[in-house]
């Protein structure tokens, strides 16, 4: 059985970020959020500006007001928070099927079975960051064997980065952290502080039974968490409603072929439901309502998740052959019992295909076939010059055995992953390497390249690019030109050589 | 069960014929529909709607063709973005014009994309075969823009068999009337033409959906 691994996706200060997005006018002010209106309401979260005035979560609004002049007090929009988190969870469902959404900007994703698809955990982290990038929230990720350690790891990670806690080393990893990370009540935290217990390691060294005796239920949680254990299980979200379809027959039917025909029609209808369209299903529950007011239930399951009615129909046929209904069938109900457990379809059908890794033998065969040329991966580089904006690096064959995960690793900030070449939105630019000399006559409005002479009907630009003055240097004026045949060129005038070149063609 | 059908008993009606085949050779129908059922959703709903299972069926050679600046590369990169989300993809760049920044801007996950620039068409086909065979990738793009020499039919046929077995997809990017791919080789030939801010896709030839249909696809700004 696979061990449990969880990825905790943490959106730091999510309620504040969301509130600032909904009310942009408050961005420059000290801000606190509460769950209710009124002076007696409690502050649940505050921004850095408010924290400068010693405002902190847990104090009353009246107290916060007295500490910080010009404080803006907002009421958390929990409905909106939930909606946004569900939207983000929906996007993450394309990464992995088992997701648990918690309040306050925390989402857990089961990651143990995603290795085939994304490689190691940094690969998965990069994937998650890429999927969540369009939402525009800062994201920190933690990987661990349980929810508590994963969340703590995520809180330790910088926005845009990740922290991995290998299974079995949770206790060691937690030791140096402050005891506040155990999410204790104020009273318990104060008592521990009075006892001189400042770190999780010190709390873990206390005898568990005495901690439970002293602090009650919270002590039990404390004792387990301090040892890297988590009493709270991972419970993936299920959709609000089952996917279900029912058909009432005109008259009770006993003939297996007719029953099968009805099930086939119903199955196609069920699998075509909009909610089902993007998903595959592992099993379908068939319930036959019989004429004698009893029910016969059986399950048609397939090994690989599928949305193909034919696959399930075969299983249904076999099941019907095994157990012929005891009485005539009046109604038929089909239900997808665990839709959330079914892998996202694209995940599912990628599994039997691509293995993904390149072993040394295959790499050598490909190299022989390509006579020296190699399989490469592309990486973007921070350059404005298109031809220098990327690098192709040969792929290294994976070793026979994967190296064990390093003890702790933090991800790099994703700045180097931003596309640096941004003259315009690059839609399908085909780059000519090296740039092809061309003749451009802006005044007469024509361009001559390898394919002939074209009349120019429109242009954008120029954009000036110059640099590398300490070396040979470049000094270019870039234009986008459109010809009367609707071809779109990216051209530049090399000012140092006084010549025109075609850099690429938009296609 | 008697599986023989007398020539006179073959029904003329397509639905009746399908029912007959389903009754006589259920396993054949099952296999065929299974293969077609495994559809890849491109993320372009208008394009997906062309196919019976609302996505391009896997295990096929798909040709995307169009003139210069028609939007064919943008379409290809958009499809590649969807493909790279569900596994490793390989871009076989015969035209030597692949621009990673453009691919990234279209949403392609560069970390899951391999590129290779073979010297000629036969080598490209051999590499594609190897990649499918060794399961390094299921999604292969063959950029044949600017190619003049027709690709060897036998090798294309072999590639078609390999992709069918691997349930991957091979996308062939060609220029209008280049004649690089024999017309019958690809299961689907999508002709791309500029239309307003997006492109118009016409099913020029198909074994998997209705020919002659066309849709407009707008790429997000």
XYZ file of C-alpha atoms in Angstrom, chain A residues 11-488:
478
model
C -2.288 31.152 -0.034
C -0.680 33.453 2.562
C -3.013 36.129 3.929
C -5.706 34.947 1.557
C -8.644 36.783 3.233
C -6.661 40.043 3.179
C -5.551 39.640 -0.425
C -9.083 38.855 -1.532
C -10.540 41.754 0.449
C -7.978 44.148 -1.051
C -8.884 42.923 -4.510
C -12.567 43.483 -3.895
C -11.937 46.878 -2.296
C -8.818 48.322 -3.962
C -9.228 51.617 -2.129
C -8.082 50.022 1.173
C -4.751 48.757 -0.150
C -2.671 51.640 1.163
C -4.263 51.623 4.624
C -3.778 49.594 7.770
C -6.485 46.944 7.564
C -8.033 44.389 9.890
C -10.720 41.858 9.084
C -13.345 40.606 11.482
C -16.137 38.084 11.204
C -18.805 40.484 12.499
C -19.495 44.192 12.693
C -19.253 46.257 15.895
C -16.639 47.386 18.372
C -16.734 44.120 20.298
C -15.958 41.974 17.276
C -12.610 40.204 17.277
C -9.846 40.836 14.770
C -9.183 37.651 12.786
C -6.380 38.912 10.587
C -4.503 42.165 10.000
C -2.140 43.418 7.353
C 1.509 44.449 7.830
C 0.677 48.151 8.138
C -1.718 47.453 10.996
C 0.776 45.080 12.613
C 3.280 47.965 12.783
C 0.955 49.522 15.365
C 0.935 46.298 17.429
C -2.498 45.316 16.161
C -2.833 41.545 16.265
C -5.410 38.845 15.639
C -7.533 38.056 18.676
C -7.934 41.593 20.029
C -11.220 43.480 19.865
C -11.907 46.070 17.200
C -12.127 48.776 19.877
C -8.640 47.929 21.104
C -7.251 47.819 17.552
C -8.851 51.193 16.834
C -7.235 52.710 19.856
C -3.802 51.438 18.803
C -3.873 52.394 15.154
C -5.157 55.722 13.840
C -6.829 55.491 10.438
C -7.426 51.768 10.784
C -9.782 50.296 8.180
C -12.049 47.585 9.542
C -13.561 45.117 7.122
C -15.840 42.159 7.587
C -14.562 38.970 5.999
C -16.531 37.933 2.959
C -16.601 34.247 3.763
C -18.939 33.388 0.902
C -16.602 34.962 -1.620
C -13.603 33.301 0.007
C -15.240 29.908 -0.288
C -16.227 30.552 -3.891
C -12.690 31.582 -4.851
C -11.174 28.621 -3.020
C -13.588 26.282 -4.797
C -12.562 27.817 -8.111
C -8.899 27.269 -7.260
C -9.736 23.755 -6.085
C -11.433 23.161 -9.428
C -8.238 24.155 -11.219
C -6.209 21.882 -8.953
C -8.542 18.987 -9.746
C -6.801 18.896 -13.113
C -3.518 18.261 -11.301
C -4.746 15.548 -8.967
C -8.166 14.163 -8.170
C -8.180 14.096 -4.356
C -8.532 17.566 -2.883
C -9.625 18.923 0.450
C -10.416 22.610 0.691
C -10.079 24.290 4.070
C -11.000 27.818 5.041
C -8.493 30.651 5.106
C -6.663 29.815 1.892
C -5.491 26.266 2.520
C -5.994 23.391 0.111
C -4.664 19.864 0.488
C -3.893 17.644 -2.455
C -3.071 13.946 -2.259
C 0.296 13.678 -3.999
C 1.518 10.135 -3.376
C 0.050 8.770 -6.589
C 0.975 11.654 -8.874
C 4.619 10.694 -9.226
C 4.072 8.966 -12.565
C 2.744 12.129 -14.026
C 4.852 14.853 -12.516
C 8.011 13.060 -11.427
C 9.250 14.152 -8.032
C 7.592 16.591 -5.623
C 9.400 19.698 -6.939
C 7.956 18.787 -10.358
C 4.490 18.648 -8.841
C 5.105 21.923 -7.012
C 6.086 23.617 -10.256
C 2.968 22.233 -11.901
C 0.763 23.538 -9.089
C 2.418 26.962 -9.267
C 1.853 27.054 -13.030
C -1.803 26.051 -12.678
C -2.458 28.667 -10.005
C -0.470 31.444 -11.660
C -3.492 32.823 -13.582
C -5.334 33.385 -10.276
C -2.637 35.814 -9.211
C -2.445 34.838 -5.532
C 0.909 34.204 -3.858
C 1.232 30.453 -3.325
C 3.477 28.511 -0.950
C 3.516 24.734 -0.941
C 4.465 22.189 1.692
C 4.830 18.433 1.218
C 4.564 15.997 4.104
C 2.895 12.805 5.197
C 0.052 14.480 7.099
C -1.984 17.661 7.022
C -0.478 19.398 10.013
C 3.155 19.012 8.952
C 2.300 19.829 5.329
C 0.586 23.045 6.429
C 3.462 23.973 8.722
C 5.910 23.318 5.873
C 3.821 25.464 3.528
C 3.837 28.291 6.081
C 7.627 28.048 6.246
C 7.961 28.278 2.467
C 8.409 31.613 0.767
C 5.610 32.657 -1.610
C 6.326 30.970 -4.924
C 8.458 28.297 -3.235
C 7.985 25.003 -1.495
C 9.325 22.950 1.387
C 9.469 19.164 1.381
C 9.434 17.169 4.594
C 10.333 13.542 3.804
C 8.145 10.885 5.381
C 9.532 9.706 8.694
C 11.421 12.883 9.472
C 8.460 15.023 10.538
C 9.435 15.025 14.191
C 13.039 15.991 13.469
C 11.923 18.736 11.111
C 9.496 20.249 13.623
C 11.948 20.249 16.533
C 13.490 23.664 15.983
C 10.221 25.469 15.291
C 8.557 27.679 17.866
C 5.765 26.116 19.862
C 3.260 28.612 18.345
C 3.310 26.474 15.204
C 1.288 23.846 17.077
C -1.790 26.098 16.821
C -2.583 26.021 20.532
C -5.101 28.068 22.457
C -3.800 31.216 24.153
C -4.061 29.652 27.605
C -2.071 26.568 26.673
C 0.533 28.625 24.844
C 0.905 30.877 27.881
C 1.257 27.911 30.223
C 3.912 26.340 28.026
C 5.710 29.650 27.909
C 5.617 29.859 31.712
C 7.085 26.372 31.846
C 9.960 27.555 29.645
C 8.939 25.433 26.672
C 9.660 27.470 23.582
C 10.248 24.951 20.789
C 8.279 22.039 19.410
C 11.211 19.768 20.240
C 10.928 20.700 23.904
C 7.175 20.039 23.820
C 7.783 16.665 22.171
C 10.175 15.720 24.982
C 7.409 16.072 27.580
C 5.819 12.769 28.658
C 2.683 12.390 26.533
C 0.459 11.033 29.306
C 1.311 13.937 31.599
C 0.636 16.473 28.844
C -2.784 14.893 28.279
C -3.449 14.893 32.017
C -2.474 18.550 32.305
C -4.101 19.997 29.173
C -6.938 17.567 28.479
C -8.083 17.077 24.865
C -5.846 19.855 23.641
C -2.941 18.158 25.345
C -3.600 14.994 23.336
C -3.479 16.991 20.109
C -0.373 18.840 21.306
C 1.437 15.601 22.162
C 0.725 14.071 18.785
C 1.493 17.178 16.739
C 4.750 17.803 18.567
C 5.839 14.327 17.461
C 4.964 15.034 13.839
C 1.682 13.163 13.957
C -1.716 14.599 13.072
C -4.992 13.413 14.567
C -6.970 15.029 11.779
C -7.377 12.749 8.757
C -7.273 13.832 5.154
C -10.852 13.836 3.868
C -11.067 14.661 0.188
C -14.046 16.737 -0.826
C -16.883 14.998 -2.532
C -19.225 16.733 -4.970
C -22.469 18.001 -3.455
C -24.575 15.529 -5.366
C -23.974 12.091 -6.818
C -24.227 11.707 -10.528
C -27.288 9.617 -10.955
C -29.789 8.695 -13.670
C -33.078 6.802 -13.393
C -35.350 5.312 -16.036
C -38.855 4.027 -15.432
C -39.884 1.246 -17.801
C -43.309 1.311 -19.484
C -43.974 -2.231 -18.353
C -41.954 -4.605 -16.116
C -39.267 -6.428 -18.078
C -37.547 -9.754 -17.411
C -35.612 -10.256 -20.621
C -31.904 -9.635 -19.976
C -31.273 -8.238 -23.470
C -34.011 -5.628 -23.041
C -32.761 -4.684 -19.582
C -29.276 -4.320 -21.030
C -30.575 -2.103 -23.832
C -32.243 0.188 -21.279
C -29.078 0.276 -19.178
C -27.040 1.142 -22.278
C -29.255 4.113 -23.079
C -29.172 5.248 -19.472
C -25.417 4.806 -19.233
C -24.805 6.976 -22.278
C -27.077 9.611 -20.826
C -25.305 9.470 -17.460
C -21.812 9.695 -18.885
C -22.812 12.574 -21.115
C -23.944 14.701 -18.194
C -22.149 18.023 -18.194
C -20.716 17.449 -14.753
C -19.346 14.154 -15.908
C -17.920 15.422 -19.167
C -14.468 16.327 -17.899
C -14.050 13.272 -15.714
C -13.541 9.601 -15.972
C -15.248 7.102 -13.746
C -13.967 3.998 -12.051
C -17.231 2.311 -11.128
C -20.951 2.572 -11.719
C -23.594 1.266 -9.372
C -26.622 -0.329 -11.021
C -29.823 -0.620 -9.027
C -32.687 -2.676 -10.478
C -36.049 -1.882 -8.852
C -38.013 -5.092 -9.173
C -41.708 -5.645 -9.547
C -41.911 -7.371 -6.145
C -40.771 -4.088 -4.521
C -37.278 -5.388 -3.831
C -34.024 -4.062 -5.243
C -31.015 -5.744 -6.749
C -27.808 -3.736 -6.685
C -24.518 -4.518 -8.329
C -21.435 -2.592 -9.368
C -19.699 -2.416 -12.735
C -16.081 -1.448 -12.203
C -13.224 -0.975 -14.656
C -9.521 -1.025 -13.930
C -8.640 2.273 -15.591
C -11.019 5.220 -15.125
C -13.006 5.730 -18.282
C -15.888 7.719 -19.682
C -16.673 5.084 -22.303
C -20.104 3.522 -21.969
C -18.919 0.420 -23.854
C -16.448 -0.488 -21.137
C -19.023 -0.411 -18.384
C -21.634 -2.090 -20.527
C -19.466 -5.166 -20.854
C -19.164 -5.403 -17.082
C -22.910 -4.882 -16.686
C -23.607 -7.653 -19.196
C -21.365 -10.048 -17.282
C -22.996 -9.127 -13.986
C -26.482 -9.630 -15.434
C -25.450 -13.028 -16.755
C -24.217 -13.997 -13.299
C -27.318 -12.890 -11.450
C -30.555 -12.930 -13.363
C -33.157 -10.655 -11.688
C -35.481 -12.481 -9.279
C -38.515 -10.629 -10.643
C -39.371 -8.348 -13.529
C -37.582 -5.008 -13.525
C -39.715 -1.900 -13.082
C -37.132 0.927 -12.846
C -33.389 1.191 -13.309
C -31.093 3.607 -11.476
C -27.450 4.175 -12.325
C -25.211 6.013 -9.925
C -21.562 7.038 -9.936
C -20.735 6.412 -6.295
C -17.307 8.007 -5.963
C -16.929 10.565 -8.716
C -14.249 12.483 -6.858
C -12.137 9.387 -6.622
C -12.032 9.073 -10.374
C -8.932 10.584 -11.831
C -9.278 13.562 -14.083
C -9.688 12.091 -17.518
C -6.545 13.528 -18.995
C -4.567 12.174 -16.083
C -6.117 8.806 -16.614
C -5.425 8.405 -20.251
C -1.913 9.697 -19.949
C -1.063 6.886 -17.546
C -1.022 3.864 -19.816
C 0.838 5.815 -22.469
C 3.779 7.935 -21.562
C 6.193 6.540 -19.073
C 8.063 9.814 -19.261
C 11.548 8.766 -18.238
C 14.341 8.330 -20.689
C 16.670 5.485 -19.921
C 20.257 5.473 -21.102
C 19.638 2.815 -23.754
C 16.793 4.711 -25.406
C 18.772 7.941 -25.221
C 21.684 6.226 -26.962
C 19.398 4.832 -29.682
C 17.885 8.235 -30.292
C 21.330 9.809 -30.376
C 22.460 7.229 -32.936
C 19.340 7.860 -35.010
C 19.859 11.575 -34.868
C 23.584 11.172 -35.558
C 24.806 13.370 -32.741
C 21.825 15.673 -32.447
C 20.028 15.175 -29.148
C 16.716 15.459 -27.424
C 16.637 18.793 -25.675
C 14.596 20.693 -23.177
C 14.006 24.406 -23.673
C 14.563 26.940 -20.928
C 13.732 30.612 -21.098
C 16.509 33.084 -20.438
C 16.237 36.700 -19.353
C 17.084 38.373 -22.627
C 15.178 40.789 -24.797
C 16.748 39.428 -27.939
C 14.526 36.651 -29.281
C 17.441 34.483 -30.381
C 18.973 34.710 -26.907
C 15.699 34.371 -25.015
C 16.010 30.597 -24.616
C 18.504 27.798 -24.313
C 18.164 24.209 -25.464
C 19.898 21.760 -23.142
C 20.368 18.065 -23.944
C 18.262 15.739 -21.826
C 20.159 13.610 -19.373
C 18.982 10.005 -19.218
C 17.494 9.153 -15.847
C 19.599 6.828 -13.720
C 18.409 3.302 -13.079
C 17.313 4.211 -9.584
C 16.076 7.570 -8.446
C 18.160 9.265 -5.802
C 16.447 9.603 -2.458
C 14.815 12.922 -1.717
C 17.009 15.426 -0.004
C 16.155 16.072 3.602
C 14.706 19.526 3.158
C 14.536 21.650 0.083
C 13.074 25.010 -0.595
C 12.021 26.019 -4.083
C 13.538 28.862 -5.983
C 11.594 32.004 -6.596
C 9.894 31.724 -10.002
C 11.312 34.952 -11.389
C 13.528 33.126 -13.855
C 10.473 31.355 -15.240
C 8.810 34.513 -16.468
C 8.878 34.907 -20.240
C 11.420 37.688 -20.713
C 10.687 38.404 -24.337
C 7.655 40.595 -24.282
C 7.583 42.950 -27.218
C 3.961 41.901 -27.647
C 1.811 38.890 -26.959
C 3.769 36.235 -28.814
C 1.214 34.149 -30.599
C 2.909 31.423 -32.581
C 6.046 33.252 -33.598
C 8.231 31.118 -35.830
C 11.772 32.227 -35.248
C 14.239 32.355 -38.122
C 17.722 31.426 -36.999
C 19.833 33.245 -37.882
C 17.670 36.262 -38.821
C 17.247 36.417 -42.589
C 18.443 39.517 -44.421
C 15.580 41.378 -46.057
C 14.890 44.584 -47.872
C 12.311 46.843 -46.331
C 11.270 50.143 -47.803
C 9.043 51.788 -45.218
C 8.442 54.808 -47.429
C 7.362 52.794 -50.471
C 5.676 50.219 -48.258
C 7.158 46.942 -49.382
C 9.281 44.133 -48.021
C 11.392 41.649 -49.930
C 12.498 38.417 -48.288
C 13.349 34.900 -49.460
C 9.772 34.293 -50.559
C 9.494 37.384 -52.766
C 8.343 40.960 -52.660
C 5.356 41.798 -50.500
C 3.370 44.982 -50.192
C 3.191 46.157 -46.576
C -0.271 47.202 -45.462
C 0.251 47.751 -41.765
C 2.900 48.064 -39.126
C 3.411 48.229 -35.379
C 6.458 49.650 -33.714
C 9.196 50.517 -33.611
C 10.556 49.116 -30.381
C 14.151 49.857 -29.700
C 16.432 47.149 -28.322
C 20.069 47.849 -27.585
C 22.613 46.444 -25.213
C 25.844 44.538 -24.681
C 27.785 47.755 -25.351
C 30.798 46.220 -23.580
C 30.980 43.515 -26.254
C 30.006 43.693 -29.882
C 26.675 45.178 -28.885
C 23.365 45.358 -30.668
C 21.154 48.238 -31.571
C 17.906 47.266 -33.224
C 14.594 48.811 -34.134
C 11.855 46.171 -34.164
C 8.668 46.340 -36.230
C 5.766 44.051 -36.885
C 4.720 44.282 -40.492
C 1.625 42.947 -42.165
C 1.616 42.361 -45.879
C -1.302 42.414 -48.268
C -1.348 38.583 -48.206
C -1.984 38.927 -44.431
C 1.444 37.595 -43.565
C 2.822 39.022 -40.356
